[in-house]
Amino acid sequence: MDYNLERFRSAQQNYYQTALQEIKAGQKRSHWMWFIFPQIAGLGYSETARYYAIRDMDEAKAYMEDDMLGQNLVEISEALLETESSDAQEVMGWPDNLKLKSSMTLFALAKPECEVFQKVLDKFFHGEPDQKTVEILHDSSAIVYEQKVIGKRKDSSAMSNTVKIRNLILGEGIPKICVPVMGKERRKIACSARNAMEQGPDMIEWRVDYLDNIEDTENICDILRELRSCLGDTPLLATFRTKQEGGEKEISPEAYAHMYHVILKSNLADAIDAELYFDSETVSALIETAHRYGKKVILSSHDFQKTPPREELVNRLEKMQELGGDIAKVAVMPQSSADVLMLLAATEEARRKLQIPVITMSMGATGAVSRMLGEISGSALTFGMAGQASAPGQIPVEDLRGILQKIHFYSTK
Ligand SMILES: O=C1C[C@@](O)(C(=O)O)C[C@@H](O)[C@@H]1O
């Protein structure tokens, strides 16, 4: 079987020595993770991650049999055993600490007689393997997994366009109602959440970008704990909407990644919103991390000025699915009623073409009707307000619920 190991050999010719020197100096500094510590297919969604993914156990074995690749992996893994720090995040950075764990798990299983890989797991991860890698390898081959996880999305007949978050099923029946809660500080957020919960929403969105100090990660965890106890089993979506897409604050890719990592690690939110057009490496890594934590990702795109053409809207939603999003969302601003109808038509088309749930809305008063028509257009969820709106055109939850129920009643009679 030809596994095209040449892709690793040529990349390593240019980067291996740099990588080794960085590890010897105690810290990874540049970008080479994919082809120096490859991982099994099904974990990474970026183009680069997919290109360098190892297809199955046989490819991992062939990798180890290759003189150059096998020796380099052993050598750099041995260098890891020499680092002073045994904190994987300190040495590799995030999310490469997670990738190191999956790579070492893969090669420890592919070549158990080579003890260095297990030793790296012992030193950095208390000897624990990466569970996702083990699961993937337990299937007869990684290809089967790829077909199950990614490929099946291409086979629309095999999928039902639904996603389950806690006990909520998105993508069937009456569109679900999500209520955003906002506030600059903890007390205001908790108050806003209690108020929202009185309306019996299907989901709560915490708009993290409204928070005064997003660097204070302890505060973020305290707020999440408070929200969790207020929400009971209602799913919690955490969203940082960037200024470019209509949110409250600008944020660097590093801070965005760090904030979401804190949220995912806390295990208190059920899903995160990541913007399709934010830094692509950061977003791919976030999707991967969220999935490792068993959380869902809504990939989103917002245009507060206009409504792009139908084809572009559908393409955007398709791209979100391709990147590994669990749910695809676009919010756009209409300049006319025709724009609203176009958004609805694009939603209907995407709903047919995609294998994940789609959420769309046309904002402002002109677009308000789009927030009620999800059952017809195929939009799985709609944002309703309880008090303060987080975007123009949102309808109070009480009204929204009544309208959604009536539409359901008369369209399924
Ligand atoms: O993405 C969205 C949709 C939204 O912008 C709306 O138009 O309802 C409201 C936001 O809070 C949410 O994150």
XYZ file of C-alpha atoms and ligand atoms in Angstrom:
426
model
C 0.000 0.000 0.000
C 1.400 3.387 -0.950
C 0.780 5.812 1.875
C 2.628 8.723 0.302
C 5.010 9.012 3.230
C 6.953 11.346 0.982
C 4.688 14.157 2.222
C 6.267 13.766 5.663
C 9.796 13.272 4.361
C 9.800 16.462 2.328
C 8.255 18.533 5.137
C 10.721 17.157 7.664
C 13.696 17.901 5.424
C 12.992 21.586 5.943
C 11.677 21.618 9.505
C 12.867 18.648 11.510
C 16.105 20.188 12.792
C 14.287 23.348 13.866
C 11.678 21.276 15.657
C 14.299 19.223 17.436
C 16.232 22.313 18.531
C 13.067 23.932 19.865
C 12.197 20.874 21.941
C 15.784 20.615 23.188
C 15.533 24.241 24.259
C 12.378 23.350 26.187
C 9.607 24.942 24.149
C 7.956 24.555 20.759
C 7.973 27.939 19.006
C 7.140 27.500 15.326
C 4.586 25.582 13.256
C 5.455 22.010 12.429
C 3.235 19.867 14.621
C 1.226 18.140 11.843
C 4.190 16.444 10.150
C 6.524 15.965 13.102
C 3.958 14.443 15.498
C 1.236 13.205 13.164
C -2.071 11.986 14.500
C -4.780 9.624 13.328
C -7.367 10.804 10.781
C -10.632 12.051 12.237
C -9.198 14.434 14.830
C -8.179 17.526 12.885
C -10.297 19.429 10.397
C -7.996 22.016 8.851
C -6.674 21.274 5.388
C -3.163 20.788 6.728
C -4.381 18.502 9.508
C -6.234 16.344 7.007
C -3.303 16.235 4.611
C -0.923 14.948 7.249
C -3.408 12.715 9.053
C -2.388 9.063 9.352
C -5.105 6.949 7.717
C -4.904 3.826 9.831
C -2.731 1.566 11.941
C -0.949 0.201 8.878
C 0.150 3.674 7.829
C 1.391 4.346 11.373
C 3.410 1.107 11.201
C 4.765 2.017 7.770
C 5.723 5.434 9.175
C 7.743 3.767 11.925
C 9.373 1.395 9.405
C 10.562 4.320 7.313
C 14.203 4.947 8.266
C 14.066 8.697 8.395
C 10.570 9.157 9.816
C 10.785 6.431 12.445
C 14.186 7.594 13.682
C 13.183 11.240 13.811
C 10.052 10.490 15.793
C 12.004 8.455 18.312
C 14.716 11.093 18.569
C 12.385 14.043 19.125
C 10.274 12.009 21.561
C 13.447 11.230 23.518
C 14.219 14.943 23.563
C 10.816 15.466 25.156
C 11.816 13.149 27.969
C 14.698 15.521 28.708
C 12.725 18.750 29.072
C 12.692 20.247 32.519
C 8.979 20.896 32.473
C 6.534 18.018 32.413
C 3.632 20.331 31.642
C 2.669 19.545 28.047
C 0.977 22.898 27.549
C 4.092 24.716 28.707
C 6.334 22.778 26.342
C 4.087 22.404 23.308
C 1.557 25.230 23.729
C -2.160 24.768 23.205
C -3.652 22.895 21.345
C -0.453 21.110 20.358
C -0.312 19.595 23.844
C -3.455 17.665 22.858
C -1.958 16.689 19.522
C 1.150 15.397 21.248
C -1.031 13.149 23.372
C -2.859 11.746 20.362
C 0.327 11.280 18.347
C 2.105 9.467 21.170
C -0.957 7.288 21.734
C -1.041 6.343 18.068
C 2.629 5.398 17.859
C 2.686 3.675 21.242
C -0.021 1.408 19.841
C 1.594 1.047 16.414
C 4.993 0.125 17.835
C 4.657 -0.934 21.488
C 8.211 -2.286 21.578
C 9.407 1.301 21.146
C 8.934 2.405 24.750
C 9.689 6.060 24.325
C 6.143 6.941 23.245
C 4.578 5.476 26.364
C 7.270 7.234 28.414
C 6.184 10.574 26.915
C 2.596 9.737 27.866
C 3.812 8.868 31.370
C 5.768 12.068 31.768
C 3.241 14.531 30.368
C -0.135 12.840 30.678
C 0.022 10.628 33.800
C 0.358 7.645 31.450
C -3.102 8.162 30.006
C -3.703 7.605 26.296
C -5.817 9.888 24.152
C -9.286 8.355 24.310
C -10.413 9.595 20.910
C -7.400 8.017 19.216
C -8.047 4.740 20.972
C -11.702 4.838 19.924
C -10.806 5.539 16.319
C -8.302 2.709 16.225
C -10.783 0.351 17.785
C -12.883 0.659 14.689
C -11.530 -1.723 12.099
C -9.737 1.166 10.435
C -9.519 4.921 10.624
C -11.120 5.120 7.219
C -14.264 3.633 8.669
C -14.169 6.375 11.273
C -13.624 9.067 8.666
C -16.648 7.779 6.805
C -18.661 7.680 9.983
C -17.651 11.079 11.239
C -16.935 13.131 8.175
C -17.850 11.065 5.139
C -21.340 10.328 6.309
C -22.017 14.002 6.134
C -21.541 13.662 2.413
C -24.136 10.919 2.197
C -27.262 12.862 2.916
C -29.544 9.850 2.936
C -27.666 8.413 5.897
C -28.083 11.505 8.044
C -30.984 13.283 9.580
C -29.601 16.833 9.958
C -30.039 16.682 13.696
C -27.691 17.401 16.566
C -28.364 16.592 20.191
C -27.162 18.989 22.870
C -28.019 17.645 26.321
C -31.640 16.634 25.760
C -32.325 19.160 23.065
C -32.563 17.964 19.481
C -31.792 20.633 16.930
C -32.915 20.167 13.354
C -36.359 18.651 13.724
C -39.854 19.834 14.568
C -40.526 23.355 15.808
C -37.411 25.547 15.659
C -35.843 25.887 19.084
C -35.581 29.183 20.928
C -32.262 30.441 22.237
C -32.167 33.449 24.543
C -28.969 35.506 24.765
C -27.850 36.746 28.185
C -25.494 39.669 28.467
C -23.788 41.733 31.127
C -20.523 43.467 31.954
C -20.164 41.606 35.219
C -21.219 38.485 37.041
C -24.229 39.787 38.944
C -25.822 41.352 35.897
C -25.245 38.177 33.865
C -26.777 35.980 36.560
C -29.761 38.304 36.796
C -30.181 38.295 33.024
C -30.010 34.465 33.033
C -32.658 34.118 35.735
C -34.882 36.467 33.812
C -34.325 34.488 30.596
C -35.032 31.168 32.308
C -38.459 32.418 33.377
C -39.379 32.358 29.693
C -38.639 28.633 29.398
C -36.076 28.850 26.569
C -34.694 25.772 24.822
C -31.161 27.120 25.054
C -29.288 30.002 26.644
C -26.491 31.873 24.910
C -23.983 33.651 27.101
C -22.500 36.533 25.105
C -19.016 36.549 26.593
C -17.968 39.600 24.568
C -20.125 41.819 26.822
C -18.000 40.892 29.839
C -15.756 43.680 31.151
C -12.584 41.741 31.634
C -12.292 38.639 29.532
C -8.737 37.987 30.721
C -9.979 37.115 34.175
C -10.435 33.398 33.589
C -11.380 32.658 37.175
C -14.262 35.069 36.837
C -15.292 33.330 33.595
C -15.390 30.003 35.439
C -17.365 31.504 38.335
C -19.909 32.909 35.894
C -20.163 29.582 34.081
C -20.776 27.803 37.384
C -23.492 30.267 38.289
C -25.089 29.954 34.874
C -24.947 26.169 35.028
C -26.721 26.044 38.357
C -29.365 28.500 37.136
C -29.930 26.637 33.847
C -30.341 23.091 35.157
C -30.459 20.877 32.069
C -31.014 23.708 29.586
C -28.095 23.757 27.125
C -25.620 26.590 27.431
C -23.950 28.098 24.386
C -20.922 30.339 24.932
C -20.376 32.996 22.282
C -17.695 35.603 21.882
C -18.930 37.784 19.048
C -16.052 39.803 17.666
C -16.344 43.497 16.858
C -15.879 42.775 13.126
C -19.035 40.656 13.201
C -21.195 42.971 15.282
C -19.956 42.071 18.757
C -18.747 44.227 21.611
C -14.991 43.729 21.539
C -11.972 43.050 19.431
C -9.884 40.086 20.428
C -6.580 38.542 19.357
C -6.514 34.938 18.104
C -4.478 33.971 21.175
C -6.969 35.496 23.613
C -9.912 34.000 21.676
C -8.326 30.540 21.806
C -7.433 30.901 25.464
C -10.873 32.101 26.516
C -12.658 29.285 24.680
C -10.192 26.763 25.997
C -10.993 27.840 29.551
C -14.691 27.516 28.779
C -14.356 24.068 27.200
C -12.125 22.789 29.955
C -14.600 23.899 32.606
C -17.088 21.386 31.179
C -19.888 23.823 32.075
C -20.936 25.017 28.616
C -22.367 22.581 26.063
C -21.435 24.364 22.878
C -19.366 27.259 21.628
C -19.819 29.652 18.735
C -16.760 30.159 16.526
C -16.656 32.563 13.623
C -15.931 31.122 10.200
C -13.839 34.118 9.198
C -11.803 34.419 12.374
C -8.173 33.269 12.198
C -8.522 29.921 10.424
C -5.876 27.994 12.355
C -7.384 29.127 15.648
C -10.854 28.089 14.556
C -9.762 24.654 13.292
C -7.917 24.018 16.529
C -10.953 25.098 18.524
C -13.254 22.737 16.656
C -10.859 19.913 17.332
C -10.549 20.794 21.009
C -14.291 21.217 21.487
C -14.874 17.771 20.023
C -12.285 16.236 22.281
C -14.187 17.691 25.206
C -17.410 16.308 23.762
C -18.811 19.788 23.039
C -20.542 21.093 19.924
C -19.427 23.943 17.708
C -21.688 26.389 15.932
C -19.702 27.924 13.108
C -21.093 31.336 12.335
C -20.838 34.276 9.990
C -22.461 37.709 10.356
C -22.911 40.534 7.919
C -24.446 43.630 9.494
C -24.381 45.595 6.224
C -25.932 43.458 3.523
C -27.181 40.077 2.355
C -24.681 38.259 0.150
C -26.059 36.455 -2.923
C -27.820 33.118 -2.431
C -24.956 31.071 -3.818
C -22.501 32.721 -1.470
C -24.782 32.083 1.519
C -25.074 28.393 0.658
C -21.317 28.163 0.065
C -20.634 29.682 3.460
C -22.873 27.175 5.195
C -21.278 24.328 3.249
C -17.829 25.522 4.193
C -18.838 25.429 7.874
C -19.816 21.794 7.526
C -16.604 21.010 5.673
C -14.519 22.499 8.476
C -16.161 20.234 11.029
C -18.811 22.543 12.491
C -21.717 20.703 14.109
C -24.167 23.458 13.238
C -23.856 26.141 10.550
C -25.198 29.641 11.117
C -25.424 32.881 9.142
C -26.963 36.180 10.170
C -27.242 38.891 7.521
C -28.782 42.337 7.081
C -31.420 42.781 4.388
C -31.678 45.910 2.309
C -35.037 44.898 0.913
C -37.753 42.261 1.287
C -36.184 40.489 -1.687
C -33.062 39.968 0.436
C -35.153 38.327 3.153
C -36.729 35.954 0.646
C -33.320 35.152 -0.780
C -32.015 34.291 2.694
C -34.979 31.981 3.217
C -34.408 30.297 -0.162
C -30.689 29.873 0.606
C -31.613 28.317 3.945
C -33.970 25.853 2.288
C -31.283 24.910 -0.233
C -28.619 24.494 2.449
C -30.974 22.447 4.585
C -31.339 20.025 1.660
C -27.653 19.968 0.782
C -26.043 19.842 4.206
C -26.067 17.039 6.712
C -25.835 19.270 9.768
C -28.506 21.639 11.127
C -28.562 25.135 9.720
C -29.488 28.356 11.541
C -30.130 31.545 9.614
C -31.653 34.906 10.234
C -32.201 38.098 8.371
C -31.725 40.906 10.886
C -33.542 44.175 11.551
C -37.268 44.819 11.280
C -37.400 43.871 7.600
C -35.857 40.522 8.370
C -37.855 39.802 11.544
C -40.138 37.414 9.690
C -37.164 35.124 9.003
C -36.898 34.548 12.748
C -40.369 32.997 12.749
C -40.235 30.896 9.590
C -37.576 28.349 10.504
C -39.937 25.426 10.233
C -40.552 26.287 6.581
C -37.095 27.509 5.587
C -35.227 24.846 7.547
C -33.587 27.011 10.193
C -33.239 24.908 13.332
C -33.064 27.628 15.966
C -34.077 31.228 16.447
C -32.818 33.844 18.874
C -35.534 35.453 20.979
C -35.122 38.197 23.540
C -36.001 38.357 27.196
C -35.331 41.979 28.094
C -32.359 43.145 26.073
C -31.863 42.141 22.416
C -28.403 40.989 21.307
C -29.071 41.805 17.644
C -31.565 43.931 15.708
C -34.931 42.392 14.925
C -35.119 39.853 17.753
C -38.636 39.105 18.922
C -39.651 38.664 22.582
C -39.657 34.977 23.503
C -43.315 34.884 24.460
C -44.460 36.205 21.078
C -41.954 34.058 19.250
C -43.124 30.871 20.911
C -46.769 31.555 20.114
C -45.982 32.271 16.464
C -43.754 29.202 16.084
C -46.469 27.015 17.577
C -49.164 28.420 15.316
C -47.002 27.948 12.224
C -46.311 24.389 13.313
C -49.978 23.713 13.946
C -51.235 25.062 10.608
C -48.402 23.639 8.538
C -48.667 20.095 9.890
C -52.456 19.837 10.137
O -25.285 34.749 16.044
C -26.208 35.157 16.718
C -27.453 35.572 16.104
C -27.797 36.980 16.489
O -26.881 37.842 15.890
C -29.201 37.320 15.961
O -29.269 37.998 14.944
O -30.180 36.908 16.563
C -27.754 37.124 18.000
C -26.431 36.711 18.596
O -26.479 36.809 19.997
C -26.081 35.308 18.181
O -24.788 34.991 18.593
